[in-house]
mmCIF file of C-alpha atoms in Angstrom:
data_model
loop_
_atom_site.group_PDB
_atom_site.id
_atom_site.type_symbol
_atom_site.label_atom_id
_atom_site.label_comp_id
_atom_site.label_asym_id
_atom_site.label_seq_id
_atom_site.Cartn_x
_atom_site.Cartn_y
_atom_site.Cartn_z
ATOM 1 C CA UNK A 6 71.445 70.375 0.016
ATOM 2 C CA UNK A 7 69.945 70.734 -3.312
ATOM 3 C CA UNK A 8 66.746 68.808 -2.933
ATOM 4 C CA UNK A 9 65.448 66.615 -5.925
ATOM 5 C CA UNK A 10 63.602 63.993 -4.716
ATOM 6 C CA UNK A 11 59.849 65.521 -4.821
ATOM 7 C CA UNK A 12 58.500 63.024 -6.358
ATOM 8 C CA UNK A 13 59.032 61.101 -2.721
ATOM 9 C CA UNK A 14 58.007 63.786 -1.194
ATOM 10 C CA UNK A 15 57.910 67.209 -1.139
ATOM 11 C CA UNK A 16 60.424 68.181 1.772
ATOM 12 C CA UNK A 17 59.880 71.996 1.532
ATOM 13 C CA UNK A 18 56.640 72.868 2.417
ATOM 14 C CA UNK A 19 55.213 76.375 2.526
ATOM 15 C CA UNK A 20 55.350 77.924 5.635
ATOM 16 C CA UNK A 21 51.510 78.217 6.138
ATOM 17 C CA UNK A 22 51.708 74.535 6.627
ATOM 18 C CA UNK A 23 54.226 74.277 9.198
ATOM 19 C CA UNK A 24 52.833 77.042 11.167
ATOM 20 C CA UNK A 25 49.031 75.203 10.744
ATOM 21 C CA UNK A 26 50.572 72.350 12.142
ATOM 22 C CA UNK A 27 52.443 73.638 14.680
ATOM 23 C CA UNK A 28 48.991 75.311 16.114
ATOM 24 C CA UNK A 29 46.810 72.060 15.707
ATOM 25 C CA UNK A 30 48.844 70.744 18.093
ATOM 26 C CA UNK A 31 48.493 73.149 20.527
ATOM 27 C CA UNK A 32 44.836 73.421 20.257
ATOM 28 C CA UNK A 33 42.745 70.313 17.817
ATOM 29 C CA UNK A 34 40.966 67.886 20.031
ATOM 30 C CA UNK A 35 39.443 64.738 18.306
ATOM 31 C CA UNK A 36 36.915 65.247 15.560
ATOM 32 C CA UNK A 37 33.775 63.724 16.086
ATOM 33 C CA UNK A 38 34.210 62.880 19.658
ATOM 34 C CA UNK A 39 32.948 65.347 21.655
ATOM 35 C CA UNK A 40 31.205 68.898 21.993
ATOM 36 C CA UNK A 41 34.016 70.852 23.284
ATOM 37 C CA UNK A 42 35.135 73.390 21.843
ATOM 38 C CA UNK A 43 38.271 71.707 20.866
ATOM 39 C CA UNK A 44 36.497 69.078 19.357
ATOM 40 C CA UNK A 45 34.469 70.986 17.137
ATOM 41 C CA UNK A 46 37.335 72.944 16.373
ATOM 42 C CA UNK A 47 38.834 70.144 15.162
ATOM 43 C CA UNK A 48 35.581 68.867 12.803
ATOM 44 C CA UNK A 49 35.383 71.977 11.203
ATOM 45 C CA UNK A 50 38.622 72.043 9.782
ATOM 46 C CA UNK A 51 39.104 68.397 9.118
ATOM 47 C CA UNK A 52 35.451 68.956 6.893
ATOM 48 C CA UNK A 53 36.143 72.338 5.403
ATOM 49 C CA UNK A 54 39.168 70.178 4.008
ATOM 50 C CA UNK A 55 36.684 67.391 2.572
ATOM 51 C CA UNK A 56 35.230 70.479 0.680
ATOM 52 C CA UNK A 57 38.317 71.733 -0.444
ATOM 53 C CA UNK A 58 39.775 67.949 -1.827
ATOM 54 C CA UNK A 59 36.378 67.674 -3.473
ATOM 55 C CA UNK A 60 35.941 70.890 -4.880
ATOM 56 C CA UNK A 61 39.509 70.268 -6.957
ATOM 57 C CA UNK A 62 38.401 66.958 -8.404
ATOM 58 C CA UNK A 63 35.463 67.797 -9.323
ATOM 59 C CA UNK A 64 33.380 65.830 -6.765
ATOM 60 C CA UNK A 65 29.821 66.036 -6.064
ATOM 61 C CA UNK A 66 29.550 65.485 -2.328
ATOM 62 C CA UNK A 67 32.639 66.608 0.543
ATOM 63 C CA UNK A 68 31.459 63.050 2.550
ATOM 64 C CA UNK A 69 33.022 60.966 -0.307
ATOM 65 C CA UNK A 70 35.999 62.227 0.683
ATOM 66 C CA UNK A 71 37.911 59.864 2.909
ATOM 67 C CA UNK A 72 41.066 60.646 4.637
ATOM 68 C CA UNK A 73 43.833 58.300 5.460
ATOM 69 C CA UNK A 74 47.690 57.582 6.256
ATOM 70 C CA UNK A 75 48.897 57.904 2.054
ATOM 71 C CA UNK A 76 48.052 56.345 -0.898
ATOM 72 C CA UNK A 77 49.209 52.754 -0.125
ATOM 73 C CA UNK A 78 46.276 52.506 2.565
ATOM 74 C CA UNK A 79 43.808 54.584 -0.270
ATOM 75 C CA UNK A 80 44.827 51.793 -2.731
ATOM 76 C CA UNK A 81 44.371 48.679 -0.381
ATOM 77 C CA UNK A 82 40.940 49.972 0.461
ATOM 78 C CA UNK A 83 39.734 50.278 -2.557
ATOM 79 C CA UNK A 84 41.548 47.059 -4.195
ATOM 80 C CA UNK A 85 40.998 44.675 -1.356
ATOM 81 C CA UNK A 86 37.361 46.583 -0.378
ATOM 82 C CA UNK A 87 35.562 45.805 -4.344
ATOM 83 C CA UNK A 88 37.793 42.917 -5.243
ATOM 84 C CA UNK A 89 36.693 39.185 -4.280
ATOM 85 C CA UNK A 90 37.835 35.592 -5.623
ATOM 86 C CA UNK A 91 36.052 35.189 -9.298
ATOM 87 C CA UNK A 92 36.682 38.906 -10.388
ATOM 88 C CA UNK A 93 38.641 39.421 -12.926
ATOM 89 C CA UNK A 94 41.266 43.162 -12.693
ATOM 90 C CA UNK A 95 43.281 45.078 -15.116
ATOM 91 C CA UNK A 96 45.960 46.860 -14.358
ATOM 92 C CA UNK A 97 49.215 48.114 -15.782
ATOM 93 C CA UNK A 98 53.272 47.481 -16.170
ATOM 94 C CA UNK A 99 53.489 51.301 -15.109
ATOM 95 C CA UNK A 100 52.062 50.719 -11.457
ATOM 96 C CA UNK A 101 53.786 51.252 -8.027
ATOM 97 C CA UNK A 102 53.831 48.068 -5.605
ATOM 98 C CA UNK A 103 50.837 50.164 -3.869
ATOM 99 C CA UNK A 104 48.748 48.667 -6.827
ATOM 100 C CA UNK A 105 50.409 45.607 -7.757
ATOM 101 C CA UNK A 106 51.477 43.926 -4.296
ATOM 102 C CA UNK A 107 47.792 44.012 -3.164
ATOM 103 C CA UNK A 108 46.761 42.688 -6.258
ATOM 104 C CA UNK A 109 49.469 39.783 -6.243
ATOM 105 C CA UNK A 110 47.438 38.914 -2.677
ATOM 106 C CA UNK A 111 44.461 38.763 -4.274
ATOM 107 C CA UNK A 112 45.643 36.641 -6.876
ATOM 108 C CA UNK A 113 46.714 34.428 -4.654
ATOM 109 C CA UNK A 114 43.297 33.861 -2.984
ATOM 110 C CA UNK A 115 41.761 33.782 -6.711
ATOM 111 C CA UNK A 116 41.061 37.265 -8.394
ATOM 112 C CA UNK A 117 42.224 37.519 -11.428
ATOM 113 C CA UNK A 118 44.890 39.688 -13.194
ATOM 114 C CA UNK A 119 46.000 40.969 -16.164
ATOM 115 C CA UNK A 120 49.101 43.343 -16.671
ATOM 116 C CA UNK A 121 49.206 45.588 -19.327
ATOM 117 C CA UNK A 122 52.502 45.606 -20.973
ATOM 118 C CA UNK A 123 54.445 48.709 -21.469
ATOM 119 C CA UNK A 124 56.703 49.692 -24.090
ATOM 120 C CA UNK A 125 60.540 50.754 -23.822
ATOM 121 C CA UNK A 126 59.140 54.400 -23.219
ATOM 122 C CA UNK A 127 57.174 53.693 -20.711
ATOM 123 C CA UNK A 128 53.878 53.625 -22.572
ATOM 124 C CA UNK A 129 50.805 51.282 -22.886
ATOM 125 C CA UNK A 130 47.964 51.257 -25.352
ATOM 126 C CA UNK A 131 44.516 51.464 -24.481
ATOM 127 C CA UNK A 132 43.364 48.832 -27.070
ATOM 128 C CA UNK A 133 45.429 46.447 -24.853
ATOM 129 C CA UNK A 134 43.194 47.431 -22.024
ATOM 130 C CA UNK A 135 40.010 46.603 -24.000
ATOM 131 C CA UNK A 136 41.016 43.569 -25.473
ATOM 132 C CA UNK A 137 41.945 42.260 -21.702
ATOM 133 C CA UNK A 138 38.091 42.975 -20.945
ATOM 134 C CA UNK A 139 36.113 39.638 -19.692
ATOM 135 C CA UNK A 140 32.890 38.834 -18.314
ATOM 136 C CA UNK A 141 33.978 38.976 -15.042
ATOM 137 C CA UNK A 142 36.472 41.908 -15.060
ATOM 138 C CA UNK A 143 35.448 44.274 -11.917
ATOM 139 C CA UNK A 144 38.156 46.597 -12.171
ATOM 140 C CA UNK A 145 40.467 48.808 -13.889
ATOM 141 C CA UNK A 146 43.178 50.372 -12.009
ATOM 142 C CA UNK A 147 46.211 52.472 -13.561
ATOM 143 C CA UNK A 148 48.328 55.666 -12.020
ATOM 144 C CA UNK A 149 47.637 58.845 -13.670
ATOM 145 C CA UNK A 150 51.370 59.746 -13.903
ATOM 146 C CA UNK A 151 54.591 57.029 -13.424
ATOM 147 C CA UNK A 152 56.438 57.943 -10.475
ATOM 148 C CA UNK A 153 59.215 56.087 -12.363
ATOM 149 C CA UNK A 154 59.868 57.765 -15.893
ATOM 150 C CA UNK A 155 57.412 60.695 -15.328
ATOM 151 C CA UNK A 156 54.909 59.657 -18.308
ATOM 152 C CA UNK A 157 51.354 61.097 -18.042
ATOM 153 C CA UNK A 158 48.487 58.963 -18.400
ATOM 154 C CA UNK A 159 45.403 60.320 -19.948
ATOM 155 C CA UNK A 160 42.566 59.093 -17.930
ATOM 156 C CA UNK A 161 39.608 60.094 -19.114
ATOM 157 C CA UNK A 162 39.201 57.496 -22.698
ATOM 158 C CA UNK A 163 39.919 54.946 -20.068
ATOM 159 C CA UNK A 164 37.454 56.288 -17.498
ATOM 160 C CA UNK A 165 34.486 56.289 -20.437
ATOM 161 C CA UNK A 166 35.573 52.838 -21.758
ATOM 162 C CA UNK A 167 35.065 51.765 -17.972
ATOM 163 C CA UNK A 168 31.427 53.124 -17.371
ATOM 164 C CA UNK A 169 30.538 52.182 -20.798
ATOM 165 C CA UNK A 170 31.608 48.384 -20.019
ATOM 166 C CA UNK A 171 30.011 48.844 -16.061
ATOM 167 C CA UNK A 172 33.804 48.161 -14.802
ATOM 168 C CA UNK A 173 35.025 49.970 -12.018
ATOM 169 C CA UNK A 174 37.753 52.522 -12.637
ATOM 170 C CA UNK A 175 40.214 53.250 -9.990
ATOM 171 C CA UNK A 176 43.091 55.114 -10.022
ATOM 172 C CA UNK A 177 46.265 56.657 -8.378
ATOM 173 C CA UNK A 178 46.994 59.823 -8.281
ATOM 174 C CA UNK A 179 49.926 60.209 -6.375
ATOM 175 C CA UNK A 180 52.149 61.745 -8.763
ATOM 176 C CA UNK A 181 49.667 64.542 -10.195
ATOM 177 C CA UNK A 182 47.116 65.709 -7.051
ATOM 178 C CA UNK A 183 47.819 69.275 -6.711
ATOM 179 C CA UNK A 184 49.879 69.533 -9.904
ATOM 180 C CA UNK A 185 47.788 68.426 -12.664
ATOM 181 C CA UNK A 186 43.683 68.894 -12.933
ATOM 182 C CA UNK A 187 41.508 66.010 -11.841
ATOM 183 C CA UNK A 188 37.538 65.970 -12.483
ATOM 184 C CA UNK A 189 36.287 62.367 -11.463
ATOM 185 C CA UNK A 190 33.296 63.125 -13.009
ATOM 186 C CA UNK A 191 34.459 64.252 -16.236
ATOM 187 C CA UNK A 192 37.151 61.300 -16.129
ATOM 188 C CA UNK A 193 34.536 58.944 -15.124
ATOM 189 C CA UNK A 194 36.791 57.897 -11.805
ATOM 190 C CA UNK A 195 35.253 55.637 -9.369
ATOM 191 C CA UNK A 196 37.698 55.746 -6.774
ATOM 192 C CA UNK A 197 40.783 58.293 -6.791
ATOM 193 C CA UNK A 198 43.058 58.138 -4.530
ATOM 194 C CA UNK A 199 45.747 60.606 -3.440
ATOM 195 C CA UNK A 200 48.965 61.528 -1.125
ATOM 196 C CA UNK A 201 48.722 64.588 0.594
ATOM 197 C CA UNK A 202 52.741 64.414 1.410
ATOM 198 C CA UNK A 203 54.089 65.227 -2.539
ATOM 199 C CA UNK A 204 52.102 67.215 -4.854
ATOM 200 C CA UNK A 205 49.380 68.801 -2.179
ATOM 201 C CA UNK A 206 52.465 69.919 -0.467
ATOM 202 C CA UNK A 207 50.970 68.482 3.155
ATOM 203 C CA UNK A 208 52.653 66.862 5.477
ATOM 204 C CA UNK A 209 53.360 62.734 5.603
ATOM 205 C CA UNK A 210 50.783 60.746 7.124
ATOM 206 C CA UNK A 211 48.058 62.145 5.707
ATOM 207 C CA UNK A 212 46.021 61.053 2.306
ATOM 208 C CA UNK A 213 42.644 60.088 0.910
ATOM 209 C CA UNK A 214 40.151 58.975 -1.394
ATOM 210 C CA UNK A 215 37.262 60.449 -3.462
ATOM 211 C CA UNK A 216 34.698 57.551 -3.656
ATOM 212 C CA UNK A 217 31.774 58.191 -5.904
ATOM 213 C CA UNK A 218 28.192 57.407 -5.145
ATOM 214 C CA UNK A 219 26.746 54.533 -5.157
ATOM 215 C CA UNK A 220 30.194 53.128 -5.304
ATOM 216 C CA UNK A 221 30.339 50.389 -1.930
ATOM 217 C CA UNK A 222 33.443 49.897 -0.581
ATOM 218 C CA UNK A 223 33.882 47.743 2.252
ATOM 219 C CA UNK A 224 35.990 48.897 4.754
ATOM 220 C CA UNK A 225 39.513 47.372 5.957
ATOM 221 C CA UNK A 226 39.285 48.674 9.369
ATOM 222 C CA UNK A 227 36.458 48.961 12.001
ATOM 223 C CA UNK A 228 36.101 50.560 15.062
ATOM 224 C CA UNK A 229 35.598 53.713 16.914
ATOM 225 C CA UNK A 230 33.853 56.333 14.509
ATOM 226 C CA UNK A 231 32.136 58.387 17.618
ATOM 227 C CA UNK A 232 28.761 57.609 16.171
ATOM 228 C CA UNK A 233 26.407 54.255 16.206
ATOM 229 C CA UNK A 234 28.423 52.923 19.202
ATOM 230 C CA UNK A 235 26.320 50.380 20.424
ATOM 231 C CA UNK A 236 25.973 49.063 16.776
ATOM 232 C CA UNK A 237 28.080 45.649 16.462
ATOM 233 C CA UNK A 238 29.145 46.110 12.790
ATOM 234 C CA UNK A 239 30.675 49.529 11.599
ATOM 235 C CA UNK A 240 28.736 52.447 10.033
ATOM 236 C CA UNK A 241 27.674 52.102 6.403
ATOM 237 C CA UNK A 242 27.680 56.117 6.090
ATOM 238 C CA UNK A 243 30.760 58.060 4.088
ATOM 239 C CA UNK A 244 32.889 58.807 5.148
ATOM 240 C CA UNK A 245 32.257 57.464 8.464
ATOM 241 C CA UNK A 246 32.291 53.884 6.807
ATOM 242 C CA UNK A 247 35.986 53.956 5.841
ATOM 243 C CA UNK A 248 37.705 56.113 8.542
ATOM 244 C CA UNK A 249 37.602 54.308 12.126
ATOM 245 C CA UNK A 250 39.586 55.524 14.284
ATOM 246 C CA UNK A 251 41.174 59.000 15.317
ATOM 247 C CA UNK A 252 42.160 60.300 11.721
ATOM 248 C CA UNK A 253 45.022 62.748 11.703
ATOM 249 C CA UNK A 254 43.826 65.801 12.242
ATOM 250 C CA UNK A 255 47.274 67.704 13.054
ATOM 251 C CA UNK A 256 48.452 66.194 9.844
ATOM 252 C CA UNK A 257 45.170 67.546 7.822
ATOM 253 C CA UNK A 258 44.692 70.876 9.246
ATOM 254 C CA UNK A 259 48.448 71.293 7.760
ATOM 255 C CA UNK A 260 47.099 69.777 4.772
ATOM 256 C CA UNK A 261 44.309 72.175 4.559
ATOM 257 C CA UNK A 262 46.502 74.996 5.009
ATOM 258 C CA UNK A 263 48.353 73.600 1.894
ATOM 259 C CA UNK A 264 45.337 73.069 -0.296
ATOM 260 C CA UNK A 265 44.398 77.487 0.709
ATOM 261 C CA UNK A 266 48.383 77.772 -0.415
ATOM 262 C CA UNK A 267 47.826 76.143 -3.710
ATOM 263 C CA UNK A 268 44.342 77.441 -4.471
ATOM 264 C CA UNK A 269 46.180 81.203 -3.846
ATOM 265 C CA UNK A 270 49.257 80.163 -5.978
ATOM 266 C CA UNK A 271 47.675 78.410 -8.751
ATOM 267 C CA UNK A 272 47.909 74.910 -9.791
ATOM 268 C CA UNK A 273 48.589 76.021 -13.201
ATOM 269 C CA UNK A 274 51.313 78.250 -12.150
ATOM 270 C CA UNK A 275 53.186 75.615 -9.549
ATOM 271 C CA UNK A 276 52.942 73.125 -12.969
ATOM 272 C CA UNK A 277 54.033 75.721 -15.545
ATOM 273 C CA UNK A 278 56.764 76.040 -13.059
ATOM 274 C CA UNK A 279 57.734 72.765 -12.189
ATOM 275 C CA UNK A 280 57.596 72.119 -16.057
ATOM 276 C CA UNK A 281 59.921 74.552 -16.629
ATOM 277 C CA UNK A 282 62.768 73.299 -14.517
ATOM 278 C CA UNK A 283 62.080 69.459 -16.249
ATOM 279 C CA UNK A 284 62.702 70.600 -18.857
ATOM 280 C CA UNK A 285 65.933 72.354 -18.553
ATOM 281 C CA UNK A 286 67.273 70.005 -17.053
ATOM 282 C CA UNK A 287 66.193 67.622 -20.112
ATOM 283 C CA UNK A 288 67.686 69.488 -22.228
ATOM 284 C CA UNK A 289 71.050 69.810 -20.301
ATOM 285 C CA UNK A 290 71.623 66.323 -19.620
ATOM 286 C CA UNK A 291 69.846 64.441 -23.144
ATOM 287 C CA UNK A 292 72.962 64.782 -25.301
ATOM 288 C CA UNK A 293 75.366 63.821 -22.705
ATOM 289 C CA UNK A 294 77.474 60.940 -23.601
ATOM 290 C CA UNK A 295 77.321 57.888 -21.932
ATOM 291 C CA UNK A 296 74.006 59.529 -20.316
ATOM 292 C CA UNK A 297 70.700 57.299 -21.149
ATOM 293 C CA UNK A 298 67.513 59.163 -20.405
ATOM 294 C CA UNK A 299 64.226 56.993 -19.510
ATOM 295 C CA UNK A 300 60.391 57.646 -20.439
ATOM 296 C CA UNK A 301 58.648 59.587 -23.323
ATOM 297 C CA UNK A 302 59.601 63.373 -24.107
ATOM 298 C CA UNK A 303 57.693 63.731 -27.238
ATOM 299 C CA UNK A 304 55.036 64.999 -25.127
ATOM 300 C CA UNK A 305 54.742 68.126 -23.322
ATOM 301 C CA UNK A 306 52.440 66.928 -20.841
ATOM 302 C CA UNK A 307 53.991 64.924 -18.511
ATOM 303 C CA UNK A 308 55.245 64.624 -14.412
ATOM 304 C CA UNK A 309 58.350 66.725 -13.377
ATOM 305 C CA UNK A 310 60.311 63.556 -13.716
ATOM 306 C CA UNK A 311 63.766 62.923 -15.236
ATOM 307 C CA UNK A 312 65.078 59.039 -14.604
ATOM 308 C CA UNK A 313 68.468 58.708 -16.122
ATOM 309 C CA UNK A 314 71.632 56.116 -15.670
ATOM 310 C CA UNK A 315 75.159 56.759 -16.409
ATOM 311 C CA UNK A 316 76.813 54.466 -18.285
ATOM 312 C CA UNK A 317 77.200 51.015 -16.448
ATOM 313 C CA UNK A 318 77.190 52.813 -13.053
ATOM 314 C CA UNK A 319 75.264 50.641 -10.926
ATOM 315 C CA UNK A 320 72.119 53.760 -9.951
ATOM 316 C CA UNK A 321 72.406 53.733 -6.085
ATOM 317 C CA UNK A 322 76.496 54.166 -6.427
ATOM 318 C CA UNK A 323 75.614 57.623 -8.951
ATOM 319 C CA UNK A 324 73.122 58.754 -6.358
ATOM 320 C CA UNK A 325 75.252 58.439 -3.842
ATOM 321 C CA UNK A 326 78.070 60.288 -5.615
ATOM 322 C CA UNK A 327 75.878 63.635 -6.215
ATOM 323 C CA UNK A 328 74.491 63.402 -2.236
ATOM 324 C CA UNK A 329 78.469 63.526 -0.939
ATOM 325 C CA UNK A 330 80.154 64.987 -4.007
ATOM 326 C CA UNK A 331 77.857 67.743 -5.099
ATOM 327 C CA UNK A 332 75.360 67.730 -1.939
ATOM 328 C CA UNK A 333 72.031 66.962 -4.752
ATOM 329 C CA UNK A 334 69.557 64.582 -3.020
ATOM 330 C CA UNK A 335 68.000 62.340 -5.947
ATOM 331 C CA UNK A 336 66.156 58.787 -5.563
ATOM 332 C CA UNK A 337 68.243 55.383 -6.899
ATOM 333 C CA UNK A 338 67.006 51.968 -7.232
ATOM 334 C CA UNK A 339 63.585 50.322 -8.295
ATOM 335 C CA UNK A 340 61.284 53.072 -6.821
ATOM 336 C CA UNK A 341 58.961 50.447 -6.142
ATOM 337 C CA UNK A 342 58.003 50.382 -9.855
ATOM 338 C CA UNK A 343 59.625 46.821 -10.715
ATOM 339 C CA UNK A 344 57.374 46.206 -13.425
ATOM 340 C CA UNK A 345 58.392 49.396 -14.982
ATOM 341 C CA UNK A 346 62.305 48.970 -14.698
ATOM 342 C CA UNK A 347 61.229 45.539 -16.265
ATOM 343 C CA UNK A 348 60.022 46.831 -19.253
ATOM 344 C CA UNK A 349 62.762 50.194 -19.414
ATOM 345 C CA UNK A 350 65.727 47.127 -19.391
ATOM 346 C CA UNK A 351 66.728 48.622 -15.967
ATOM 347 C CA UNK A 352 66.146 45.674 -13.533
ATOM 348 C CA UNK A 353 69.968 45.087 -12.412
ATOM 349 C CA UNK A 354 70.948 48.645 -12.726
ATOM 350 C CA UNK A 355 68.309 50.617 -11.706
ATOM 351 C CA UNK A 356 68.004 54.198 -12.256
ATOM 352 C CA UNK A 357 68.365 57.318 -10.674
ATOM 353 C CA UNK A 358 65.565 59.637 -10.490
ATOM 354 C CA UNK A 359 65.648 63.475 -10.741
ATOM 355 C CA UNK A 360 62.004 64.949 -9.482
ATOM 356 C CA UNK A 361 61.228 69.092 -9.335
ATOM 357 C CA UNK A 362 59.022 71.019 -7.384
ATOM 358 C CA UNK A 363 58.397 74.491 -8.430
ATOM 359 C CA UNK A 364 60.354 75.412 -5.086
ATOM 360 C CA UNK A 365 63.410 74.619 -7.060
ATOM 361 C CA UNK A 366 65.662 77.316 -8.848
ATOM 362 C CA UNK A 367 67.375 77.572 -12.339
ATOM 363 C CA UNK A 368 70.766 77.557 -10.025
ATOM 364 C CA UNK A 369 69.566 74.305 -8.665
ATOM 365 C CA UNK A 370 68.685 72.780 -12.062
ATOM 366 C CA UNK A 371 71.949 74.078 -13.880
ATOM 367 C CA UNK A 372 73.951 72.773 -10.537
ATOM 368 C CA UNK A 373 72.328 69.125 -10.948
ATOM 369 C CA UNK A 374 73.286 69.240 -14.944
ATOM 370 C CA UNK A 375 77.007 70.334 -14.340
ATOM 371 C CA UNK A 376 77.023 66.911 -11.660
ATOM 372 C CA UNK A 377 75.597 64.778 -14.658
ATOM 373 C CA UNK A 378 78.179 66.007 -16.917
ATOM 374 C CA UNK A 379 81.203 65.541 -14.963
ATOM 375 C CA UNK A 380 79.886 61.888 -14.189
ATOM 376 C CA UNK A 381 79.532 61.193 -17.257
ATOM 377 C CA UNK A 382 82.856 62.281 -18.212
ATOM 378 C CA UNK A 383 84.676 60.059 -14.939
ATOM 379 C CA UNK A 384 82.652 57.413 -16.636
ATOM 380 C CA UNK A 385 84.665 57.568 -20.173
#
C-alpha cells in the first residue's frame, strides 16, 4: 500500500519508536507512584520528554508541559478550562471540530463566538480578527496549519496582537509539531497544543500542551496524581494540575524516542523533504482536466497537503477507487473541517486529501499522479 494519509497519522514510524515501545512495556512502572526502580524508571523518561517538547517550542519551564491522549483532549482543556459564560472567543472558518465543537458547547451555555470567515483559498485576514475584538473577548484560538487544504497560518502577528490586547492566544498545532518551528515565546502562544501521533512521528494516544506561566487553567479531570492525597480538591501545581491519572507512559517513552529521531534527522530536513514530494505531486496533478485543486499555492510555506476532487465524483467513491484500484491510501470526506469545505464550495462533495511524510518516495508520488490522471480521464 502506498500510504498517503499522514496528515491522519503518520503510520510509518521509525523504528527507534517501535522498539522504545516495545521495551516500556516490558519494563515502565507508573510514574510518580512509587520508589521502585520501575517507577522511577518510568519518571525519568516521561520528564526528560517534558524537556525535550519544551526545548522545541521554545518554552521556559519542562513542568508546563502537559501530556495527554491527542489534541482533541489538549483543546477541550484549554477551551472549556479559561472559557466561562460572559466571555467573548474568536476563532476561525479554518478550524477542526477539536476547536469548534467545544466551542459550539460553550455557546450554548453562553460564551460567545465569532468565526472568522475564510476565503475560497482557504485564507482569513487578520484585520477580521481585530475588528471581532470586544470588551469581553478572552480568547483567540486558530490552527497553525489546515489539516484540510494544507494552508499555513502565520502565528506570530496574531500572537502580538493578542498580548498587546491581554487576550489569550491558543492554538493547534496538530498539523505542524515536529515539521515546522514553534517558539511560544517568540509567537506570544498561551497555550499550544499538539499530537504526538502525526508530525512527532509517536505513537496514537499520546499528546500535550505547553501552558505558559501564569496562565491558569482549570483542569477537566481530577484524581489520582500520586502527590497531595489526602487533599480533597486536585493539585494546583503543573503539570500535576492537568494530568490525573496514570498518563501513558508506554505511549511517551515511544514518543520520546521519536522526538531523539527527529532532533538527529532534522526538522528542517524531514520538511524540506516532505515539501518536496507536495510539490511534485502539485505539479503533476494541477493541469489535469477535470482535476480541481483546493487551498493556496502561491506560497511556499505551507503543510504537505494536496486536497483535490475529480470532476463530479462524489470524494469518498475516488478514494475508494485508488485504495482497490491502485492500492494508494488517501483521506475522503469532511475531515472534520466542515467550516472549511463550507467556505472551499465542497460541502456535498467533499474532497479527497493527499498528505506526505518525508517517508514517502518520488515512485510513490509519481504512482499517486498516474492514478489522478487516469481518473480524470474515466471521468471525461
Amino acid at each position: 500500500m502506498i500510504y498517503l494519509d499522514n496528515a491522519a497519522t503518520t503510520m510509518h514510524k521509525p523504528q527507534e519508536v517501535i522498539e522504545a515501545v516495545v521495551a516500556a512495556m516490558s519494563s515502565m512502572g507508573n510514574a510518580g507512584r512509587g520508589v521502585n526502580d520501575a517507577s522511577l524508571s518510568a519518571s525519568r523518561i516521561i520528564y526528560d520528554t517534558r524537556e525535550k517538547i519544551c526545548r522545541m517550542v521554545g518554552g521556559t519551564d519542562p513542568r508546563q508541559v502537559v501530556f495527554t491522549c491527542n489534541s482533541t483532549e489538549s483543546l477541550n482543556i484549554a477551551i472549556r478550562g479559561l472559557l466561562k459564560p460572559g466571555d467573548h472567543v474568536i476563532t476561525t472558518m479554518l478550524e477542526h471540530n477539536s476547536v469548534l465543537r467545544p466551542l459550539y458547547d460553550l455557546e450554548a451555555k453562553g460564551t460567545s463566538l465569532t468565526i472568522v470567515r475564510s476565503d475560497r483559498k482557504g485564507n482569513f485576514n487578520i484585520e477580521d480578527i481585530k475588528e471581532a475584538v470586544r470588551p469581553e473577548t478572552r480568547m483567540i484560538v486558530c490552527t497553525n496549519g489546515s489539516n484540510l487544504t494544507g494552508n499555513y497560518v502565520d502565528l506570530k502577528p496574531i500572537g502580538e496582537f493578542a498580548r498587546e490586547k491581554g487576550i489569550l492566544f491558543v492554538v493547534d498545532a496538530s498539523q505542524t509539531a515536529g515539521v515546522f518551528p514553534i517558539d511560544v515565546e517568540d509567537m506570544k502562544i498561551d497555550v499550544l497544543c499538539f499530537t504526538g501521533h502525526k508530525g512527532l512521528l509517536g505513537p496514537q494516544g499520546t499528546g500535550g500542551m505547553y501552558v505558559r506561566e501564569g496562565v491558569m487553567v482549570q483542569s477537566l479531570k481530577a484524581g489520582g496524581t500520586g502527590v497531595q492525597t489526602y487533599s480533597k480538591t486536585q493539585p494546583v501545581q503543573m503539570p500535576t494540575a492537568l494530568e490525573a491519572g496514570t498518563l501513558n507512559g508506554h505511549g511517551i517513552a515511544g514518543l520520546h524516542a521519536a522526538l531523539e529521531y527527529i532532533e538527529k534527522y532534522g526538522m528542517d530536513n524531514i520538511r524540506a523533504r516532505e515539501q518536496e514530494l507536495m510539490w511534485r505531486f502539485y505539479e503533476g496533478v494541477k493541469d489535469i482536466e477535470n482535476v480541481t485543486v483546493y487551498g493556496d499555492f502561491g506560497t511556499k510555506r505551507r503543510c504537505a497537503i494536496v486536497t483535490l476532487n475529480i470532476g463530479d465524483y462524489d470524494s469518498s467513491e475516488v478514494s475508494d477507487e485508488l485504495l482497490t484500484e491502485y492500492g494508494i491510501s488517501t483521506r475522503s470526506g469532511g475531515h472534520c473541517a466542515p467550516l472549511m469545505h463550507e467556505a472551499l464550495g465542497t460541502v456535498e462533495q467533499g474532497a479527497v486529501r493527499f498528505s506526505f511524510s518525508h517517508f514517502n518516495t518520488d515512485e510513490e508520488v509519481d504512482a499517486a499522479i498516474k492514478a489522478v490522471q487516469d481518473l480524470a480521464r474515466d471521468e471525461e
